mmCIF file of C-alpha atoms in Angstrom:
data_model
loop_
_atom_site.group_PDB
_atom_site.id
_atom_site.type_symbol
_atom_site.label_atom_id
_atom_site.label_comp_id
_atom_site.label_asym_id
_atom_site.label_seq_id
_atom_site.Cartn_x
_atom_site.Cartn_y
_atom_site.Cartn_z
ATOM 1 C CA UNK A 1 122.464 94.490 111.530
ATOM 2 C CA UNK A 2 120.937 91.968 109.167
ATOM 3 C CA UNK A 3 117.230 92.153 108.575
ATOM 4 C CA UNK A 4 114.748 89.419 107.813
ATOM 5 C CA UNK A 5 115.767 87.480 104.734
ATOM 6 C CA UNK A 6 113.667 85.215 102.535
ATOM 7 C CA UNK A 7 114.493 82.806 99.791
ATOM 8 C CA UNK A 8 113.948 82.367 96.983
ATOM 9 C CA UNK A 9 112.955 85.867 95.941
ATOM 10 C CA UNK A 10 110.989 84.457 93.023
ATOM 11 C CA UNK A 11 109.627 80.999 92.408
ATOM 12 C CA UNK A 12 107.770 79.730 89.370
ATOM 13 C CA UNK A 13 106.275 76.271 89.682
ATOM 14 C CA UNK A 14 103.853 74.063 87.830
ATOM 15 C CA UNK A 15 100.427 73.360 89.214
ATOM 16 C CA UNK A 16 100.480 70.285 91.428
ATOM 17 C CA UNK A 17 104.115 70.595 92.486
ATOM 18 C CA UNK A 18 105.228 71.210 96.081
ATOM 19 C CA UNK A 19 107.191 74.323 97.048
ATOM 20 C CA UNK A 20 109.183 75.378 100.088
ATOM 21 C CA UNK A 21 109.724 78.981 101.073
ATOM 22 C CA UNK A 22 112.363 79.934 103.617
ATOM 23 C CA UNK A 23 112.550 82.730 106.173
ATOM 24 C CA UNK A 24 115.542 83.761 108.290
ATOM 25 C CA UNK A 25 114.343 86.117 111.037
ATOM 26 C CA UNK A 26 116.378 88.761 112.773
ATOM 27 C CA UNK A 27 118.705 87.161 115.275
ATOM 28 C CA UNK A 28 117.191 87.118 118.748
ATOM 29 C CA UNK A 29 113.627 87.716 117.627
ATOM 30 C CA UNK A 30 111.361 85.133 119.196
ATOM 31 C CA UNK A 31 108.203 85.764 117.189
ATOM 32 C CA UNK A 32 107.856 84.895 113.511
ATOM 33 C CA UNK A 33 104.907 85.461 111.194
ATOM 34 C CA UNK A 34 103.948 84.464 107.680
ATOM 35 C CA UNK A 35 101.594 86.577 105.568
ATOM 36 C CA UNK A 36 100.349 86.349 102.000
ATOM 37 C CA UNK A 37 99.627 89.194 99.614
ATOM 38 C CA UNK A 38 97.532 88.166 96.641
ATOM 39 C CA UNK A 39 96.996 90.402 93.614
ATOM 40 C CA UNK A 40 94.484 93.075 94.461
ATOM 41 C CA UNK A 41 94.193 91.896 98.053
ATOM 42 C CA UNK A 42 95.679 93.112 101.259
ATOM 43 C CA UNK A 43 98.037 91.057 103.330
ATOM 44 C CA UNK A 44 96.463 88.130 105.112
ATOM 45 C CA UNK A 45 97.853 86.427 108.155
ATOM 46 C CA UNK A 46 98.840 82.787 107.704
ATOM 47 C CA UNK A 47 100.695 81.490 110.749
ATOM 48 C CA UNK A 48 102.517 82.677 113.844
ATOM 49 C CA UNK A 49 105.327 81.180 115.924
ATOM 50 C CA UNK A 50 106.209 82.493 119.374
ATOM 51 C CA UNK A 51 109.141 80.934 121.131
ATOM 52 C CA UNK A 52 108.505 77.315 122.053
ATOM 53 C CA UNK A 53 104.726 77.671 122.136
ATOM 54 C CA UNK A 54 102.505 75.794 119.719
ATOM 55 C CA UNK A 55 102.105 77.839 116.535
ATOM 56 C CA UNK A 56 98.881 79.614 115.694
ATOM 57 C CA UNK A 57 97.881 78.124 112.342
ATOM 58 C CA UNK A 58 94.451 79.705 112.171
ATOM 59 C CA UNK A 59 95.233 81.691 109.021
ATOM 60 C CA UNK A 60 96.383 78.809 106.853
ATOM 61 C CA UNK A 61 93.910 78.598 103.941
ATOM 62 C CA UNK A 62 93.961 74.837 103.509
ATOM 63 C CA UNK A 63 95.660 71.677 104.700
ATOM 64 C CA UNK A 64 98.012 71.943 101.724
ATOM 65 C CA UNK A 65 99.807 74.683 103.651
ATOM 66 C CA UNK A 66 102.133 73.914 106.539
ATOM 67 C CA UNK A 67 105.015 75.618 108.273
ATOM 68 C CA UNK A 68 107.690 74.741 110.735
ATOM 69 C CA UNK A 69 110.295 76.613 112.656
ATOM 70 C CA UNK A 70 113.458 74.771 113.564
ATOM 71 C CA UNK A 71 115.470 75.654 116.635
ATOM 72 C CA UNK A 72 113.406 78.777 117.205
ATOM 73 C CA UNK A 73 115.016 80.473 114.224
ATOM 74 C CA UNK A 74 114.633 79.593 110.539
ATOM 75 C CA UNK A 75 111.132 78.872 109.282
ATOM 76 C CA UNK A 76 109.928 77.023 106.199
ATOM 77 C CA UNK A 77 106.490 77.434 104.654
ATOM 78 C CA UNK A 78 105.505 74.459 102.528
ATOM 79 C CA UNK A 79 102.711 74.420 99.988
ATOM 80 C CA UNK A 80 101.787 70.992 98.659
ATOM 81 C CA UNK A 81 100.070 70.346 95.342
ATOM 82 C CA UNK A 82 100.170 74.009 94.413
ATOM 83 C CA UNK A 83 97.176 75.609 92.720
ATOM 84 C CA UNK A 84 97.020 78.741 90.608
ATOM 85 C CA UNK A 85 95.224 80.608 93.381
ATOM 86 C CA UNK A 86 98.323 80.108 95.531
ATOM 87 C CA UNK A 87 100.152 82.631 93.343
ATOM 88 C CA UNK A 88 101.015 85.537 95.635
ATOM 89 C CA UNK A 89 103.821 87.263 97.467
ATOM 90 C CA UNK A 90 104.595 85.465 100.702
ATOM 91 C CA UNK A 91 105.998 87.697 103.404
ATOM 92 C CA UNK A 92 107.761 86.735 106.586
ATOM 93 C CA UNK A 93 108.128 89.017 109.592
ATOM 94 C CA UNK A 94 109.764 88.734 112.971
ATOM 95 C CA UNK A 95 109.565 90.698 116.176
ATOM 96 C CA UNK A 96 111.165 90.716 119.594
ATOM 97 C CA UNK A 97 109.006 89.172 122.256
ATOM 98 C CA UNK A 98 108.270 92.458 123.902
ATOM 99 C CA UNK A 99 106.964 94.251 120.803
ATOM 100 C CA UNK A 100 104.920 91.781 118.794
ATOM 101 C CA UNK A 101 103.029 94.428 116.866
ATOM 102 C CA UNK A 102 106.226 96.033 115.636
ATOM 103 C CA UNK A 103 107.094 93.511 113.039
ATOM 104 C CA UNK A 104 110.110 93.589 110.766
ATOM 105 C CA UNK A 105 109.322 92.300 107.321
ATOM 106 C CA UNK A 106 111.429 90.482 104.808
ATOM 107 C CA UNK A 107 111.384 91.317 101.097
ATOM 108 C CA UNK A 108 109.029 88.468 100.310
ATOM 109 C CA UNK A 109 108.937 85.525 97.921
ATOM 110 C CA UNK A 110 106.913 85.964 94.767
ATOM 111 C CA UNK A 111 105.308 82.627 93.936
ATOM 112 C CA UNK A 112 103.816 82.040 90.500
ATOM 113 C CA UNK A 113 101.944 78.820 89.820
ATOM 114 C CA UNK A 114 101.502 78.083 86.117
ATOM 115 C CA UNK B 1 86.206 89.752 112.666
ATOM 116 C CA UNK B 2 88.570 92.692 112.562
ATOM 117 C CA UNK B 3 88.760 94.667 109.327
ATOM 118 C CA UNK B 4 90.419 97.776 107.932
ATOM 119 C CA UNK B 5 89.150 99.991 105.144
ATOM 120 C CA UNK B 6 91.550 102.482 103.682
ATOM 121 C CA UNK B 7 91.347 104.929 100.856
ATOM 122 C CA UNK B 8 91.888 103.336 97.493
ATOM 123 C CA UNK B 9 94.642 104.664 95.373
ATOM 124 C CA UNK B 10 96.546 105.487 93.514
ATOM 125 C CA UNK B 11 97.066 108.954 94.930
ATOM 126 C CA UNK B 12 99.181 111.357 92.897
ATOM 127 C CA UNK B 13 100.346 114.655 94.375
ATOM 128 C CA UNK B 14 102.795 117.390 93.601
ATOM 129 C CA UNK B 15 105.698 118.037 95.936
ATOM 130 C CA UNK B 16 104.748 120.115 98.993
ATOM 131 C CA UNK B 17 101.063 119.219 98.704
ATOM 132 C CA UNK B 18 99.029 118.148 101.724
ATOM 133 C CA UNK B 19 98.376 114.443 102.092
ATOM 134 C CA UNK B 20 95.483 112.610 103.709
ATOM 135 C CA UNK B 21 94.962 108.884 103.453
ATOM 136 C CA UNK B 22 91.762 107.812 105.183
ATOM 137 C CA UNK B 23 91.571 104.690 107.291
ATOM 138 C CA UNK B 24 88.664 103.287 109.289
ATOM 139 C CA UNK B 25 88.480 100.044 111.157
ATOM 140 C CA UNK B 26 86.157 97.545 112.739
ATOM 141 C CA UNK B 27 87.406 95.639 115.744
ATOM 142 C CA UNK B 28 86.359 94.264 119.079
ATOM 143 C CA UNK B 29 87.904 95.853 122.107
ATOM 144 C CA UNK B 30 90.507 98.570 121.847
ATOM 145 C CA UNK B 31 93.074 97.693 119.226
ATOM 146 C CA UNK B 32 96.413 99.300 118.644
ATOM 147 C CA UNK B 33 96.626 101.124 115.309
ATOM 148 C CA UNK B 34 99.530 101.336 112.899
ATOM 149 C CA UNK B 35 100.651 102.693 109.599
ATOM 150 C CA UNK B 36 103.269 100.713 107.729
ATOM 151 C CA UNK B 37 105.048 101.893 104.579
ATOM 152 C CA UNK B 38 106.660 100.015 101.729
ATOM 153 C CA UNK B 39 109.116 102.007 99.649
ATOM 154 C CA UNK B 40 109.908 100.790 96.128
ATOM 155 C CA UNK B 41 112.058 97.679 96.260
ATOM 156 C CA UNK B 42 112.028 97.501 100.055
ATOM 157 C CA UNK B 43 110.173 95.527 102.720
ATOM 158 C CA UNK B 44 107.322 96.781 104.840
ATOM 159 C CA UNK B 45 108.360 98.945 107.754
ATOM 160 C CA UNK B 46 106.563 100.525 110.647
ATOM 161 C CA UNK B 47 105.872 104.236 110.101
ATOM 162 C CA UNK B 48 103.924 105.161 113.224
ATOM 163 C CA UNK B 49 101.586 103.780 115.827
ATOM 164 C CA UNK B 50 98.999 104.706 118.465
ATOM 165 C CA UNK B 51 97.932 102.413 121.236
ATOM 166 C CA UNK B 52 94.958 104.175 122.831
ATOM 167 C CA UNK B 53 92.229 106.651 122.063
ATOM 168 C CA UNK B 54 93.348 110.206 121.278
ATOM 169 C CA UNK B 55 96.992 109.151 120.970
ATOM 170 C CA UNK B 56 98.808 110.768 118.079
ATOM 171 C CA UNK B 57 101.492 108.783 116.327
ATOM 172 C CA UNK B 58 104.093 110.717 114.372
ATOM 173 C CA UNK B 59 107.224 110.026 112.360
ATOM 174 C CA UNK B 60 109.029 111.630 109.403
ATOM 175 C CA UNK B 61 106.469 114.441 109.293
ATOM 176 C CA UNK B 62 103.537 112.025 109.119
ATOM 177 C CA UNK B 63 100.836 112.042 111.793
ATOM 178 C CA UNK B 64 97.772 109.996 112.634
ATOM 179 C CA UNK B 65 95.385 110.343 115.570
ATOM 180 C CA UNK B 66 93.499 107.435 117.110
ATOM 181 C CA UNK B 67 89.833 108.459 116.954
ATOM 182 C CA UNK B 68 87.771 105.965 118.876
ATOM 183 C CA UNK B 69 84.479 107.764 118.303
ATOM 184 C CA UNK B 70 84.834 107.545 114.529
ATOM 185 C CA UNK B 71 86.981 104.366 114.520
ATOM 186 C CA UNK B 72 89.461 106.141 112.306
ATOM 187 C CA UNK B 73 93.224 106.573 112.017
ATOM 188 C CA UNK B 74 93.769 108.883 109.049
ATOM 189 C CA UNK B 75 97.341 109.497 107.907
ATOM 190 C CA UNK B 76 98.363 113.098 107.194
ATOM 191 C CA UNK B 77 101.432 115.017 106.126
ATOM 192 C CA UNK B 78 101.553 118.720 105.598
ATOM 193 C CA UNK B 79 104.094 118.810 102.776
ATOM 194 C CA UNK B 80 104.958 115.647 100.878
ATOM 195 C CA UNK B 81 108.264 115.002 99.151
ATOM 196 C CA UNK B 82 109.174 112.868 96.174
ATOM 197 C CA UNK B 83 110.875 110.485 98.593
ATOM 198 C CA UNK B 84 107.493 109.788 100.244
ATOM 199 C CA UNK B 85 106.364 107.885 97.166
ATOM 200 C CA UNK B 86 105.464 104.443 98.474
ATOM 201 C CA UNK B 87 102.587 102.143 99.383
ATOM 202 C CA UNK B 88 100.999 102.924 102.745
ATOM 203 C CA UNK B 89 99.144 100.322 104.787
ATOM 204 C CA UNK B 90 96.808 100.940 107.701
ATOM 205 C CA UNK B 91 96.708 98.137 110.247
ATOM 206 C CA UNK B 92 95.087 97.168 113.481
ATOM 207 C CA UNK B 93 96.547 94.932 116.141
ATOM 208 C CA UNK B 94 93.848 93.380 118.210
ATOM 209 C CA UNK B 95 93.901 91.818 121.624
ATOM 210 C CA UNK B 96 96.229 89.187 120.204
ATOM 211 C CA UNK B 97 99.441 89.495 118.242
ATOM 212 C CA UNK B 98 97.857 89.385 114.775
ATOM 213 C CA UNK B 99 97.912 92.329 112.415
ATOM 214 C CA UNK B 100 94.970 93.006 110.135
ATOM 215 C CA UNK B 101 95.963 94.995 107.058
ATOM 216 C CA UNK B 102 94.144 97.388 104.806
ATOM 217 C CA UNK B 103 94.678 96.866 101.091
ATOM 218 C CA UNK B 104 97.292 99.596 100.813
ATOM 219 C CA UNK B 105 97.359 102.971 99.095
ATOM 220 C CA UNK B 106 99.935 103.783 96.443
ATOM 221 C CA UNK B 107 101.216 107.351 96.744
ATOM 222 C CA UNK B 108 103.172 108.980 93.953
ATOM 223 C CA UNK B 109 104.679 112.408 94.528
ATOM 224 C CA UNK B 110 105.824 114.310 91.458
ATOM 225 C CA UNK B 111 108.483 117.010 91.553
#
């Protein structure tokens, strides 16, 4: 079946512009996660959605970052007024409710802020 | 907070060599432990896991044992293949749903 998909695969933007990154999770998966992988760093947790519960936003690095998940499926991560330090690979993962540690990752979106 | 320290790479081996990638962690409670792998051009995928002390996770010839006394979860394989070339990540899953990642270790296996 189809895996997690993300779009765009690459995004180059100018400093100060807003960007939107999209994630389509595996059908039927109730949990959705966003992570960021910066150059030379490991992956860091950003935000987590589980079903209809309020999202856990504790990993978002600043108030310029926000995310939503519509209809319990597709999610959009928005970065406002991008900065150069936002350049990273943004990964989305989903998991079935009963196995939240076994996460299925998308290919990621490489964001470059110039 | 939770943290993972894994062996820095890159690691370069010849085919059929023995592989060890060290991983230690710091966490409250009794986390579940994982190794994920990212093959070239592909997304991260779960390789193996262990959920309690002394458990051994295994998959595709890889093994890792949950050592609570040394807070370690070292990845081993007795005979690597070229197709094992990838980036390997050690992770912990704490009492919540969040995964904490190590920085990853790039493995290159030469024929």
